[in-house]
Amino acid sequence: MSGTDDIKALEAELTAAVAAAGDEAALETLRVEALGKKGRISLMMRSLGQMSPEERQVMGPALNGLKDRVADAIAAKKTALEAAALDARLATERADISLPPRPEPKGALHPVTQVMEELAVIFSDMGFAVAEGPDVEDDFHNFTALNFPEGHPARDTHDTFFFKPRADGSRMLLRTHTSPVQIRTLMNQKPPIRIIAPGRVYRCDWDQTHTPMFHQVEGLVIDKEAHMGHLKGLLMDFVAAFFETDEVEARFRPHHFPFTEPSAEMDVKYERVGDAVKVGSGDKWMEILGCGMVHPNVIAACGLDPDEYQGFAWGMGVDRLAMLKYGAPDLRDYFANDVRWLSHYGFSPLLQANLATGLS
Ligand code: DAH
């Protein structure tokens, strides 16, 4: 083999190829072909072992020189290609700073979503978790376990949507309130329990203040010593936080619910300001929720000992809270899917309700 002549020819060939490489991928292919494990230069270097010492003395330095120069050429070309690629990107990706800023997002949160967020923020700050239950319920969870005996007239007030009877005669139904989540929670968790349960409920009713689907939020506290005083303080704190006021005047009127004993409705002092209400001033009373001490029958129906555990619950209409706070007067509009209404009464999805910078 003519040795150094071959090396010169190879160097000329490789240098020309490096100079001609059009992009980094081509250059990399070239590098592997020349200097990779099975590259041409690497194979030649491997043959040094079979040479006579004299030959090796000439070929060794010659091959090393070749290897270094080719590697240098490739490195230099790589730098040049990278610089060229960057220049090309900078030329095409120039930002036009005269363009207007990013447009406002078009979507808005529905007031019901907003109020549910606010409720979760307020009650999670008080140590409550959010619980959920199914919209399609059975009679046991919606009525029986909540101390509505079979045939009890209180069942009729609920305008229930029933499904067709099943083979065994039982009928599933659309839950008429969020109270069945109390039962599901009591049957699945160990006290102490502190949950709120927001969600959809259904009743066969339709006018300015009633829609067949609406929203409620349930609250439940079960512990060994939770009492009516706690309930009262908690709900007053809630009303103050929700209506973003320090002055709440409230009264609790005796009422009846099958699942609480004693039961009450909570009224707050308010005055109208346009379509919304201002809570804390004025001279009118407005009912905002039902509440009471959980009936011992309910606690027992869930497998807990009513002599050991007690607690309180409350329930209120989320849509109604939204109407009061944000002043959209006709409940039917809430579910009409009119984008003009939504953009007027909706909330920015980018401003999340929180207690530090404000709920709304
Ligand atoms: N479930 C009741 C309803 O839909 C509301 C309610 C009242 C819930 C009192 C409660 C409560 O948890 O204690 O009318």
Short mmCIF file of C-alpha atoms and ligand atoms in Angstrom, two decimals:
data_model
loop_
_atom_site.label_atom_id
_atom_site.label_comp_id
_atom_site.label_asym_id
_atom_site.label_seq_id
_atom_site.Cartn_x
_atom_site.Cartn_y
_atom_site.Cartn_z
CA MET A 1 0.00 0.00 0.00
CA SER A 2 1.31 3.39 -0.91
CA GLY A 3 0.47 4.60 2.60
CA THR A 4 0.89 8.33 2.82
CA ASP A 5 -0.44 8.85 -0.72
CA ASP A 6 -3.63 7.07 0.23
CA ILE A 7 -3.87 9.25 3.31
CA LYS A 8 -3.48 12.41 1.25
CA ALA A 9 -6.16 11.26 -1.21
CA LEU A 10 -8.53 10.37 1.61
CA GLU A 11 -7.91 13.70 3.32
CA ALA A 12 -8.65 15.58 0.11
CA GLU A 13 -11.84 13.60 -0.40
CA LEU A 14 -13.06 14.03 3.17
CA THR A 15 -12.19 17.72 3.36
CA ALA A 16 -14.13 18.34 0.15
CA ALA A 17 -17.11 16.39 1.51
CA VAL A 18 -17.05 18.34 4.78
CA ALA A 19 -16.96 21.60 2.88
CA ALA A 20 -19.92 20.45 0.79
CA ALA A 21 -22.08 19.22 3.71
CA GLY A 22 -25.30 21.23 3.54
CA ASP A 23 -26.64 20.70 7.06
CA GLU A 24 -25.78 19.26 10.46
CA ALA A 25 -27.37 15.89 9.70
CA ALA A 26 -25.23 15.42 6.59
CA LEU A 27 -22.15 16.47 8.54
CA GLU A 28 -22.92 13.96 11.27
CA THR A 29 -23.28 11.15 8.72
CA LEU A 30 -19.92 12.14 7.33
CA ARG A 31 -18.34 12.15 10.79
CA VAL A 32 -19.60 8.63 11.50
CA GLU A 33 -18.35 7.38 8.15
CA ALA A 34 -14.87 8.79 8.75
CA LEU A 35 -14.28 8.76 12.51
CA GLY A 36 -16.99 6.49 13.91
CA LYS A 37 -16.12 3.06 15.33
CA LYS A 38 -16.23 1.52 11.89
CA GLY A 39 -15.28 4.71 10.08
CA ARG A 40 -12.67 4.71 7.36
CA ILE A 41 -9.99 6.47 9.39
CA SER A 42 -10.68 4.32 12.43
CA LEU A 43 -10.32 1.14 10.36
CA MET A 44 -7.03 2.37 8.96
CA MET A 45 -5.76 3.11 12.43
CA ARG A 46 -6.70 -0.36 13.52
CA SER A 47 -4.47 -1.79 10.74
CA LEU A 48 -1.41 -0.15 12.34
CA GLY A 49 -1.08 -3.27 14.51
CA GLN A 50 -0.31 -5.45 11.51
CA MET A 51 2.41 -3.17 10.15
CA SER A 52 6.14 -3.53 10.51
CA PRO A 53 7.68 -1.18 13.06
CA GLU A 54 9.22 0.95 10.26
CA GLU A 55 5.95 1.27 8.46
CA ARG A 56 4.16 2.09 11.65
CA GLN A 57 6.63 4.88 12.40
CA VAL A 58 5.58 6.63 9.23
CA MET A 59 1.90 5.72 9.14
CA GLY A 60 1.14 6.29 12.83
CA PRO A 61 1.81 10.04 12.88
CA ALA A 62 0.36 10.40 9.39
CA LEU A 63 -2.92 8.78 10.40
CA ASN A 64 -3.12 10.69 13.67
CA GLY A 65 -2.56 13.90 11.77
CA LEU A 66 -5.31 12.94 9.33
CA LYS A 67 -7.68 12.11 12.13
CA ASP A 68 -7.04 15.42 13.92
CA ARG A 69 -7.36 17.54 10.80
CA VAL A 70 -10.55 15.86 9.67
CA ALA A 71 -12.01 16.18 13.19
CA ASP A 72 -11.06 19.87 13.25
CA ALA A 73 -12.60 20.43 9.84
CA ILE A 74 -15.82 18.78 10.95
CA ALA A 75 -15.93 20.81 14.18
CA ALA A 76 -15.32 24.05 12.31
CA LYS A 77 -17.99 23.22 9.77
CA LYS A 78 -20.43 22.32 12.56
CA THR A 79 -19.91 25.71 14.20
CA ALA A 80 -20.44 27.42 10.87
CA LEU A 81 -23.62 25.44 10.16
CA GLU A 82 -25.02 26.19 13.62
CA ALA A 83 -24.37 29.88 13.20
CA ALA A 84 -26.04 29.82 9.79
CA ALA A 85 -29.07 27.97 11.18
CA LEU A 86 -29.41 30.48 14.01
CA ASP A 87 -29.17 33.39 11.56
CA ALA A 88 -31.89 31.81 9.44
CA ARG A 89 -34.18 31.37 12.49
CA LEU A 90 -33.58 34.89 13.70
CA ALA A 91 -34.48 36.18 10.27
CA THR A 92 -37.81 34.33 10.16
CA GLU A 93 -38.82 34.47 13.85
CA ARG A 94 -38.60 38.15 14.32
CA ALA A 95 -41.28 39.45 16.72
CA ASP A 96 -43.37 42.33 15.47
CA ILE A 97 -43.60 44.49 18.57
CA SER A 98 -46.07 46.79 16.88
CA LEU A 99 -48.75 44.03 17.03
CA PRO A 100 -51.57 44.55 19.58
CA PRO A 101 -51.28 42.56 22.87
CA ARG A 102 -52.87 39.14 23.19
CA PRO A 103 -56.67 39.43 23.06
CA GLU A 104 -58.73 38.79 26.21
CA PRO A 105 -59.94 35.17 26.46
CA LYS A 106 -63.50 34.91 25.15
CA GLY A 107 -64.89 32.19 27.43
CA ALA A 108 -66.33 32.99 30.84
CA LEU A 109 -67.18 30.96 33.93
CA HIS A 110 -70.90 30.53 34.57
CA PRO A 111 -72.04 32.26 37.77
CA VAL A 112 -73.00 28.85 39.20
CA THR A 113 -69.46 27.59 38.58
CA GLN A 114 -68.10 30.75 40.13
CA VAL A 115 -70.28 30.40 43.25
CA MET A 116 -69.33 26.73 43.63
CA GLU A 117 -65.67 27.76 43.46
CA GLU A 118 -66.29 30.40 46.10
CA LEU A 119 -68.05 27.88 48.35
CA ALA A 120 -65.17 25.44 48.03
CA VAL A 121 -62.66 28.19 48.84
CA ILE A 122 -64.57 29.37 51.92
CA PHE A 123 -65.27 25.91 53.35
CA SER A 124 -61.91 24.39 52.56
CA ASP A 125 -60.39 27.25 54.55
CA MET A 126 -62.56 26.02 57.47
CA GLY A 127 -61.27 22.46 57.09
CA PHE A 128 -64.01 20.96 54.92
CA ALA A 129 -63.50 18.52 52.05
CA VAL A 130 -65.65 18.43 48.91
CA ALA A 131 -67.73 15.24 48.52
CA GLU A 132 -69.79 14.08 45.57
CA GLY A 133 -72.57 11.61 44.87
CA PRO A 134 -74.43 10.38 41.79
CA ASP A 135 -77.27 12.31 40.13
CA VAL A 136 -79.20 9.06 39.64
CA GLU A 137 -80.06 7.85 43.12
CA ASP A 138 -82.11 5.15 44.75
CA ASP A 139 -84.96 5.58 47.18
CA PHE A 140 -82.83 4.53 50.14
CA HIS A 141 -80.22 7.30 49.81
CA ASN A 142 -82.60 10.04 48.66
CA PHE A 143 -85.41 9.34 51.12
CA THR A 144 -85.48 6.34 53.44
CA ALA A 145 -82.09 6.73 55.10
CA LEU A 146 -82.83 10.45 55.47
CA ASN A 147 -85.76 9.54 57.69
CA PHE A 148 -88.50 10.02 55.10
CA PRO A 149 -90.56 6.94 55.94
CA GLU A 150 -92.31 5.16 53.10
CA GLY A 151 -95.57 6.96 52.32
CA HIS A 152 -94.57 10.03 54.34
CA PRO A 153 -96.10 13.23 52.89
CA ALA A 154 -92.72 15.00 52.91
CA ARG A 155 -91.78 12.80 49.95
CA ASP A 156 -94.55 14.38 47.86
CA THR A 157 -93.13 17.88 48.30
CA HIS A 158 -90.08 16.86 46.32
CA ASP A 159 -91.72 16.57 42.84
CA THR A 160 -89.45 13.66 42.09
CA PHE A 161 -88.49 12.44 38.60
CA PHE A 162 -88.67 8.63 38.73
CA PHE A 163 -87.26 6.13 36.27
CA LYS A 164 -89.29 3.14 35.05
CA PRO A 165 -89.66 0.46 37.74
CA ARG A 166 -87.09 -2.33 37.64
CA ALA A 167 -87.92 -6.05 37.76
CA ASP A 168 -88.08 -6.00 41.57
CA GLY A 169 -90.48 -3.03 41.47
CA SER A 170 -87.94 -0.51 42.81
CA ARG A 171 -87.52 2.76 40.95
CA MET A 172 -84.33 4.79 40.55
CA LEU A 173 -84.80 8.54 40.61
CA LEU A 174 -83.00 11.80 39.92
CA ARG A 175 -81.86 13.04 43.30
CA THR A 176 -84.13 15.81 44.56
CA HIS A 177 -81.49 17.28 46.88
CA THR A 178 -77.81 16.87 47.76
CA SER A 179 -78.69 15.36 51.16
CA PRO A 180 -78.13 11.75 49.92
CA VAL A 181 -74.42 12.64 49.85
CA GLN A 182 -74.70 12.85 53.65
CA ILE A 183 -75.73 9.20 53.68
CA ARG A 184 -73.00 8.11 51.26
CA THR A 185 -70.39 9.97 53.30
CA LEU A 186 -71.60 8.63 56.64
CA MET A 187 -71.60 5.08 55.32
CA ASN A 188 -68.12 5.35 53.82
CA GLN A 189 -66.11 7.52 56.19
CA LYS A 190 -65.27 7.50 59.85
CA PRO A 191 -66.07 10.57 61.95
CA PRO A 192 -64.93 13.25 62.46
CA ILE A 193 -66.57 14.28 59.18
CA ARG A 194 -66.58 17.72 57.64
CA ILE A 195 -67.75 17.89 54.06
CA ILE A 196 -69.60 20.07 51.64
CA ALA A 197 -71.34 18.45 48.68
CA PRO A 198 -72.16 20.73 45.76
CA GLY A 199 -74.03 19.37 42.76
CA ARG A 200 -77.06 19.15 40.49
CA VAL A 201 -80.51 18.26 41.80
CA TYR A 202 -83.79 17.72 39.97
CA ARG A 203 -87.45 18.49 40.63
CA CYS A 204 -90.40 18.63 38.30
CA ASP A 205 -91.00 22.39 38.50
CA TRP A 206 -90.71 25.34 36.05
CA ASP A 207 -91.27 29.07 36.58
CA GLN A 208 -89.29 32.26 37.15
CA THR A 209 -87.60 30.91 40.26
CA HIS A 210 -87.74 27.15 39.56
CA THR A 211 -86.05 25.02 36.92
CA PRO A 212 -86.24 21.22 36.69
CA MET A 213 -82.49 21.04 37.25
CA PHE A 214 -80.82 23.32 39.73
CA HIS A 215 -77.86 23.27 42.12
CA GLN A 216 -77.50 22.80 45.83
CA VAL A 217 -74.67 22.59 48.27
CA GLU A 218 -74.93 20.40 51.31
CA GLY A 219 -72.83 20.70 54.44
CA LEU A 220 -72.27 18.02 57.05
CA VAL A 221 -70.32 17.93 60.31
CA ILE A 222 -70.32 14.76 62.42
CA ASP A 223 -68.23 14.44 65.52
CA LYS A 224 -68.73 13.65 69.19
CA GLU A 225 -69.60 17.11 70.40
CA ALA A 226 -70.63 19.19 67.38
CA HIS A 227 -73.64 21.25 68.42
CA MET A 228 -76.11 23.90 67.29
CA GLY A 229 -73.84 26.72 68.53
CA HIS A 230 -71.09 25.54 66.18
CA LEU A 231 -73.60 25.38 63.34
CA LYS A 232 -74.72 28.92 63.98
CA GLY A 233 -71.21 30.38 64.21
CA LEU A 234 -70.06 28.48 61.14
CA LEU A 235 -72.97 29.65 59.01
CA MET A 236 -72.60 33.27 60.14
CA ASP A 237 -68.90 33.12 59.19
CA PHE A 238 -69.86 31.59 55.86
CA VAL A 239 -72.41 34.30 55.07
CA ALA A 240 -69.90 37.03 55.97
CA ALA A 241 -67.24 35.46 53.73
CA PHE A 242 -69.59 34.74 50.84
CA PHE A 243 -71.27 38.15 50.75
CA GLU A 244 -67.91 39.81 51.47
CA THR A 245 -69.13 41.81 54.45
CA ASP A 246 -68.24 42.04 58.14
CA GLU A 247 -71.72 42.76 59.39
CA VAL A 248 -74.07 39.82 59.28
CA GLU A 249 -77.29 39.83 61.19
CA ALA A 250 -78.95 36.45 61.17
CA ARG A 251 -81.86 34.69 62.80
CA PHE A 252 -82.76 31.03 62.97
CA ARG A 253 -86.46 30.17 62.64
CA PRO A 254 -87.78 26.74 63.70
CA HIS A 255 -88.68 24.60 60.71
CA HIS A 256 -89.16 20.96 59.81
CA PHE A 257 -86.96 18.61 57.81
CA PRO A 258 -87.26 14.85 58.34
CA PHE A 259 -83.48 14.40 58.52
CA THR A 260 -82.74 17.03 61.19
CA GLU A 261 -84.04 17.56 64.71
CA PRO A 262 -84.24 20.32 65.68
CA SER A 263 -84.45 21.99 62.26
CA ALA A 264 -84.22 25.63 61.36
CA GLU A 265 -84.16 28.03 58.48
CA MET A 266 -81.57 30.78 58.51
CA ASP A 267 -82.58 34.31 57.54
CA VAL A 268 -80.19 37.22 57.01
CA LYS A 269 -80.85 40.97 57.07
CA TYR A 270 -80.53 42.55 53.65
CA GLU A 271 -81.45 45.38 51.34
CA ARG A 272 -81.84 45.40 47.58
CA VAL A 273 -79.27 47.24 45.51
CA GLY A 274 -80.44 47.04 41.91
CA ASP A 275 -80.99 43.37 41.10
CA ALA A 276 -78.48 42.16 43.69
CA VAL A 277 -78.74 42.24 47.46
CA LYS A 278 -76.54 43.79 50.10
CA VAL A 279 -76.30 41.61 53.18
CA GLY A 280 -75.70 43.17 56.57
CA SER A 281 -77.73 46.35 56.16
CA GLY A 282 -81.38 47.13 55.44
CA ASP A 283 -84.44 46.01 57.34
CA LYS A 284 -85.71 42.94 55.47
CA TRP A 285 -85.14 39.28 56.33
CA MET A 286 -84.31 36.79 53.63
CA GLU A 287 -84.26 33.03 54.02
CA ILE A 288 -81.03 31.55 52.66
CA LEU A 289 -80.78 27.98 53.88
CA GLY A 290 -82.17 25.06 55.84
CA CYS A 291 -80.20 23.42 58.62
CA GLY A 292 -80.37 21.47 61.83
CA MET A 293 -78.90 18.76 64.02
CA VAL A 294 -78.67 15.50 62.12
CA HIS A 295 -81.55 13.24 63.23
CA PRO A 296 -80.45 10.22 65.32
CA ASN A 297 -82.39 7.99 62.90
CA VAL A 298 -80.12 9.17 60.05
CA ILE A 299 -76.97 8.46 62.04
CA ALA A 300 -78.30 5.01 62.97
CA ALA A 301 -79.38 4.24 59.38
CA CYS A 302 -75.74 4.73 58.36
CA GLY A 303 -74.48 2.25 60.93
CA LEU A 304 -73.16 4.76 63.48
CA ASP A 305 -74.20 4.96 67.11
CA PRO A 306 -76.29 8.11 67.68
CA ASP A 307 -75.36 8.01 71.37
CA GLU A 308 -71.72 8.37 70.42
CA TYR A 309 -71.91 10.67 67.39
CA GLN A 310 -73.85 13.78 66.63
CA GLY A 311 -73.56 16.70 64.31
CA PHE A 312 -75.27 19.17 62.07
CA ALA A 313 -76.10 19.69 58.43
CA TRP A 314 -77.34 22.40 56.14
CA GLY A 315 -78.41 22.76 52.56
CA MET A 316 -78.86 25.70 50.23
CA GLY A 317 -79.52 26.60 46.63
CA VAL A 318 -76.38 27.54 44.71
CA ASP A 319 -78.32 29.23 41.89
CA ARG A 320 -80.19 31.30 44.42
CA LEU A 321 -76.92 32.35 46.08
CA ALA A 322 -75.65 33.39 42.65
CA MET A 323 -78.86 35.35 41.94
CA LEU A 324 -78.60 37.15 45.26
CA LYS A 325 -74.92 37.96 44.99
CA TYR A 326 -74.68 38.72 41.30
CA GLY A 327 -78.17 39.97 40.53
CA ALA A 328 -79.34 37.95 37.55
CA PRO A 329 -83.05 37.87 38.35
CA ASP A 330 -84.59 35.09 36.23
CA LEU A 331 -83.39 31.58 37.05
CA ARG A 332 -84.42 30.28 33.63
CA ASP A 333 -81.72 32.45 32.01
CA TYR A 334 -79.12 30.47 33.94
CA PHE A 335 -79.73 27.45 31.75
CA ALA A 336 -80.74 29.08 28.46
CA ASN A 337 -77.20 28.94 27.05
CA ASP A 338 -77.38 32.47 25.70
CA VAL A 339 -73.80 33.65 25.11
CA ARG A 340 -74.77 37.29 25.57
CA TRP A 341 -76.08 36.51 29.06
CA LEU A 342 -73.00 34.41 29.76
CA SER A 343 -70.58 37.10 28.68
CA HIS A 344 -72.46 39.67 30.78
CA TYR A 345 -72.80 37.60 33.96
CA GLY A 346 -69.78 35.31 33.48
CA PHE A 347 -66.45 35.45 35.30
CA SER A 348 -62.89 35.49 34.04
CA PRO A 349 -61.45 31.98 34.14
CA LEU A 350 -58.05 33.54 34.82
CA LEU A 351 -59.06 35.21 38.09
CA GLN A 352 -59.59 32.38 40.55
CA ALA A 353 -61.66 32.94 43.65
CA ASN A 354 -59.47 33.02 46.74
CA LEU A 355 -59.62 34.48 50.21
CA ALA A 356 -56.40 36.47 49.92
CA THR A 357 -57.24 38.75 46.99
CA GLY A 358 -61.03 38.42 47.03
CA LEU A 359 -63.72 35.96 46.04
CA SER A 360 -65.27 37.81 43.13
N1 DAH B 1 -82.38 18.88 51.54
C1 DAH B 1 -83.15 20.07 51.86
C2 DAH B 1 -83.94 20.49 50.62
O1 DAH B 1 -83.59 20.18 49.55
C3 DAH B 1 -82.26 21.17 52.28
C4 DAH B 1 -81.68 20.92 53.62
C5 DAH B 1 -82.30 21.37 54.77
C6 DAH B 1 -80.50 20.22 53.75
C7 DAH B 1 -81.78 21.13 56.00
C8 DAH B 1 -79.96 19.96 55.00
C9 DAH B 1 -80.63 20.44 56.14
O2 DAH B 1 -78.84 19.30 55.16
O3 DAH B 1 -80.09 20.20 57.37
O4 DAH B 1 -84.91 21.18 50.77
#
